[in-house]
Short mmCIF file of C-alpha atoms in Angstrom, two decimals:
data_model
loop_
_atom_site.label_atom_id
_atom_site.label_comp_id
_atom_site.label_asym_id
_atom_site.label_seq_id
_atom_site.Cartn_x
_atom_site.Cartn_y
_atom_site.Cartn_z
CA ALA K 1 0.00 0.00 0.00
CA GLN K 2 1.09 3.55 -0.60
CA LYS K 3 2.44 5.72 2.20
CA VAL K 4 3.85 9.22 2.57
CA THR K 5 6.10 10.18 5.47
CA GLN K 6 6.88 13.71 6.56
CA ALA K 7 9.18 13.17 9.50
CA GLN K 8 9.42 16.84 10.43
CA THR K 9 6.36 17.75 12.47
CA GLU K 10 7.33 21.37 13.09
CA ILE K 11 10.13 23.59 11.84
CA SER K 12 10.97 27.16 12.83
CA VAL K 13 13.49 29.31 11.01
CA VAL K 14 14.37 32.95 11.06
CA GLU K 15 13.21 35.02 8.13
CA LYS K 16 15.52 34.95 5.10
CA GLU K 17 16.95 31.57 6.01
CA ASP K 18 16.55 28.65 3.61
CA VAL K 19 14.51 25.67 4.77
CA THR K 20 13.95 22.19 3.34
CA LEU K 21 10.86 20.11 4.02
CA ASP K 22 11.36 16.38 3.66
CA CYS K 23 8.98 13.92 2.02
CA VAL K 24 9.55 10.18 1.63
CA TYR K 25 7.03 7.98 -0.14
CA GLU K 26 6.33 4.29 -0.60
CA THR K 27 4.56 2.77 -3.57
CA ARG K 28 4.63 -0.46 -5.52
CA ASP K 29 3.54 1.24 -8.74
CA THR K 30 5.95 2.44 -11.38
CA THR K 31 3.53 5.16 -12.46
CA TYR K 32 2.59 7.68 -9.82
CA TYR K 33 2.28 11.39 -9.13
CA LEU K 34 3.61 13.44 -6.25
CA PHE K 35 2.17 16.71 -4.98
CA TRP K 36 2.88 19.44 -2.49
CA TYR K 37 0.09 21.51 -0.95
CA LYS K 38 0.29 24.51 1.36
CA GLN K 39 -2.29 25.13 4.09
CA PRO K 40 -2.11 28.73 5.31
CA PRO K 41 -3.92 29.84 8.48
CA SER K 42 -7.09 30.45 6.43
CA GLY K 43 -7.43 26.66 6.15
CA GLU K 44 -7.72 25.82 2.47
CA LEU K 45 -5.17 23.59 0.78
CA VAL K 46 -3.31 25.40 -1.96
CA PHE K 47 -1.78 23.38 -4.76
CA LEU K 48 1.95 24.03 -5.27
CA ILE K 49 3.32 21.38 -7.60
CA ARG K 50 2.60 18.08 -9.33
CA ARG K 51 5.34 15.74 -10.50
CA ASN K 52 4.97 12.43 -12.33
CA SER K 53 7.24 9.46 -11.74
CA PHE K 54 8.83 9.67 -15.16
CA ASP K 55 10.12 13.19 -14.73
CA GLU K 56 12.99 13.42 -12.28
CA GLN K 57 14.05 16.89 -13.26
CA ASN K 58 14.21 19.26 -10.37
CA GLU K 59 11.91 22.24 -10.58
CA ILE K 60 12.30 25.82 -9.48
CA SER K 61 9.53 28.37 -9.16
CA GLY K 62 10.70 31.63 -7.71
CA ARG K 63 11.89 30.96 -4.17
CA TYR K 64 10.49 27.42 -4.25
CA SER K 65 12.35 24.39 -5.52
CA TRP K 66 11.68 20.69 -5.50
CA ASN K 67 14.16 17.81 -5.54
CA PHE K 68 12.69 14.50 -6.77
CA GLN K 69 14.92 11.46 -6.31
CA LYS K 70 13.48 8.07 -7.19
CA SER K 71 16.56 6.30 -5.86
CA THR K 72 15.70 7.41 -2.33
CA SER K 73 11.91 7.76 -2.87
CA SER K 74 12.05 11.36 -1.81
CA PHE K 75 10.42 14.55 -3.01
CA ASN K 76 11.84 17.35 -0.90
CA PHE K 77 10.75 20.97 -0.97
CA THR K 78 13.10 23.90 -0.37
CA ILE K 79 12.14 27.49 0.30
CA THR K 80 14.95 29.94 -0.30
CA ALA K 81 15.12 33.24 1.56
CA SER K 82 12.04 32.43 3.61
CA GLN K 83 9.40 35.04 4.35
CA VAL K 84 6.80 35.35 7.07
CA VAL K 85 4.08 34.64 4.48
CA ASP K 86 5.58 31.18 4.02
CA SER K 87 4.37 30.22 7.48
CA ALA K 88 1.87 27.40 6.95
CA VAL K 89 1.41 23.66 7.14
CA TYR K 90 2.84 21.90 4.10
CA PHE K 91 1.58 18.54 2.91
CA CYS K 92 3.22 16.09 0.57
CA ALA K 93 0.88 13.67 -1.22
CA LEU K 94 0.91 10.75 -3.63
CA VAL K 95 -1.48 9.44 -6.30
CA GLU K 96 -0.63 5.95 -7.44
CA ASP K 97 -2.43 5.36 -10.68
CA PHE K 98 -5.00 6.46 -13.17
CA GLY K 99 -8.55 5.57 -12.27
CA ASN K 100 -7.68 5.58 -8.59
CA GLU K 101 -6.92 9.22 -8.08
CA LYS K 102 -7.22 9.56 -4.35
CA LEU K 103 -4.45 11.51 -2.69
CA THR K 104 -2.49 9.81 0.05
CA PHE K 105 -1.17 12.54 2.34
CA GLY K 106 1.67 12.80 4.79
CA THR K 107 0.93 14.18 8.23
CA GLY K 108 2.19 17.62 7.25
CA THR K 109 5.01 19.87 8.43
CA ARG K 110 4.15 23.07 10.26
CA LEU K 111 6.60 25.75 9.16
CA THR K 112 6.97 28.93 11.19
CA ILE K 113 9.04 31.80 9.88
CA ILE K 114 10.23 34.05 12.68
CA PRO K 115 10.49 37.73 11.73
CA GLU R 1 -13.44 31.83 -11.46
CA ALA R 2 -14.86 30.77 -8.10
CA GLY R 3 -12.99 28.13 -6.16
CA VAL R 4 -14.35 25.17 -4.28
CA THR R 5 -16.74 26.29 -1.59
CA GLN R 6 -17.93 24.44 1.47
CA PHE R 7 -20.75 25.06 3.88
CA PRO R 8 -20.86 25.44 6.79
CA SER R 9 -17.37 26.48 7.81
CA HIS R 10 -17.97 25.24 11.35
CA SER R 11 -20.54 22.92 12.88
CA VAL R 12 -20.91 21.97 16.52
CA ILE R 13 -23.41 19.22 17.26
CA GLU R 14 -24.14 16.73 19.98
CA LYS R 15 -23.53 13.05 19.74
CA GLY R 16 -26.44 11.34 18.04
CA GLN R 17 -27.47 14.32 15.97
CA THR R 18 -27.33 14.58 12.21
CA VAL R 19 -25.17 16.96 10.20
CA THR R 20 -25.04 17.61 6.49
CA LEU R 21 -22.01 19.16 4.86
CA ARG R 22 -22.15 20.73 1.43
CA CYS R 23 -19.52 21.17 -1.24
CA ASP R 24 -19.75 23.18 -4.45
CA PRO R 25 -16.92 22.25 -6.81
CA ILE R 26 -15.35 24.46 -9.42
CA SER R 27 -17.72 24.76 -12.36
CA GLY R 28 -16.99 22.17 -15.01
CA HIS R 29 -15.04 19.85 -12.75
CA ASP R 30 -16.37 16.31 -13.11
CA ASN R 31 -14.26 14.89 -10.29
CA LEU R 32 -15.26 15.60 -6.72
CA TYR R 33 -13.51 14.22 -3.65
CA TRP R 34 -14.16 14.21 0.08
CA TYR R 35 -11.33 13.97 2.61
CA ARG R 36 -11.19 14.20 6.36
CA ARG R 37 -8.52 15.21 8.84
CA VAL R 38 -8.96 14.02 12.38
CA MET R 39 -6.92 16.11 14.80
CA GLY R 40 -3.21 15.35 14.71
CA LYS R 41 -3.50 12.81 11.95
CA GLU R 42 -3.08 12.85 8.22
CA ILE R 43 -5.73 13.92 5.75
CA LYS R 44 -7.55 10.80 4.65
CA PHE R 45 -9.55 10.07 1.54
CA LEU R 46 -13.25 9.33 1.97
CA LEU R 47 -14.69 9.05 -1.53
CA HIS R 48 -14.54 10.15 -5.15
CA PHE R 49 -17.36 11.09 -7.51
CA VAL R 50 -17.10 11.28 -11.25
CA LYS R 51 -20.07 13.41 -12.18
CA GLU R 52 -22.93 11.86 -10.20
CA SER R 53 -21.40 8.38 -9.89
CA LYS R 54 -19.37 7.11 -6.96
CA GLN R 55 -16.04 6.04 -8.43
CA ASP R 56 -14.43 5.01 -5.17
CA GLU R 57 -15.94 5.03 -1.70
CA SER R 58 -13.34 2.84 -0.05
CA GLY R 59 -12.46 5.48 2.51
CA MET R 60 -15.93 5.92 3.98
CA PRO R 61 -15.56 4.85 7.61
CA ASN R 62 -18.97 3.22 8.11
CA ASN R 63 -22.62 3.35 7.09
CA ARG R 64 -23.30 6.41 9.22
CA PHE R 65 -21.77 8.42 6.39
CA LEU R 66 -23.76 9.05 3.21
CA ALA R 67 -22.51 11.11 0.28
CA GLU R 68 -24.54 12.23 -2.68
CA ARG R 69 -23.97 14.24 -5.80
CA THR R 70 -27.27 14.58 -7.53
CA GLY R 71 -27.02 16.01 -11.02
CA GLY R 72 -23.27 15.93 -10.92
CA THR R 73 -22.90 19.40 -9.45
CA TYR R 74 -22.72 20.03 -5.72
CA SER R 75 -22.27 17.23 -3.23
CA THR R 76 -23.49 16.60 0.30
CA LEU R 77 -22.00 14.46 3.02
CA LYS R 78 -24.38 13.45 5.77
CA VAL R 79 -23.33 11.98 9.08
CA GLN R 80 -26.18 10.25 10.92
CA PRO R 81 -25.98 9.71 13.83
CA ALA R 82 -22.78 11.59 14.63
CA GLU R 83 -20.27 10.10 17.07
CA LEU R 84 -17.45 11.75 18.99
CA GLU R 85 -14.79 10.27 16.70
CA ASP R 86 -16.35 11.99 13.69
CA SER R 87 -14.93 15.31 14.85
CA GLY R 88 -12.40 16.76 12.44
CA VAL R 89 -12.05 18.90 9.36
CA TYR R 90 -13.83 17.70 6.24
CA PHE R 91 -12.32 18.84 2.98
CA CYS R 92 -13.83 18.78 -0.46
CA ALA R 93 -11.77 18.94 -3.63
CA SER R 94 -12.48 18.95 -7.33
CA SER R 95 -10.51 18.41 -10.52
CA GLN R 96 -11.03 18.34 -14.22
CA GLU R 97 -11.40 15.06 -16.02
CA ALA R 98 -8.39 14.43 -18.25
CA GLN R 99 -7.40 11.41 -20.28
CA GLY R 100 -3.95 10.09 -19.70
CA ARG R 101 -2.93 12.29 -16.82
CA ILE R 102 -3.68 13.10 -13.23
CA ASN R 103 -4.84 16.65 -12.68
CA GLU R 104 -4.30 18.59 -9.52
CA GLN R 105 -7.16 18.71 -7.08
CA PHE R 106 -8.38 22.09 -5.89
CA PHE R 107 -9.49 22.15 -2.30
CA GLY R 108 -12.11 24.05 -0.41
CA PRO R 109 -11.50 25.65 2.98
CA GLY R 110 -12.99 22.71 4.84
CA THR R 111 -15.78 22.28 7.35
CA ARG R 112 -14.69 21.91 10.95
CA LEU R 113 -17.05 19.47 12.66
CA THR R 114 -17.12 19.16 16.42
CA VAL R 115 -19.22 16.45 18.01
CA LEU R 116 -19.80 16.92 21.73
#
């Protein structure tokens, strides 16, 4: 069965520091998708990125970057030069296959950026 | 374009009562999902509609939970009778149907249910 582990429950960093959120996944499928969602204090889950299992290229979007490594089953998320607005709970999630598109979530990492 | 909306935002009920949660997906999204987060635990899948049909309801905890999506638009999730362990945040999400790929799901703000 699929599983997503976010070992870091809470992280606090001072503003402008870089921070990496870890995500390790387990799946028996060769085709799968990985996601990151952000949950700000307002409560809704905001989609950040989707990555399929055939694309191991790292991705950068502004201050956000993602490192996908199939060899270690990890999909880590780095925020560079953190800002107070980055404070939120971040969830990593997995979808295993077409036709069964339910997201399997990790327990989330609460990130606090200290001004 | 309006996002996914959920009503109510909060509900406090007593054990044994009935509660109905509503979700309005993004217009045109055939896929609709319900998830639940019990305090301190991960967000867990409940069920998935494609239009008005239940595609997967493997995550529904028991027969006290009933989900409907009449007409393939909004969906309701009824809990009857509610138990203490049903407390949590119920999220709804929707996505576009797409052949050959998995689309991102857009989430609503959730309904926080408290059963006393």
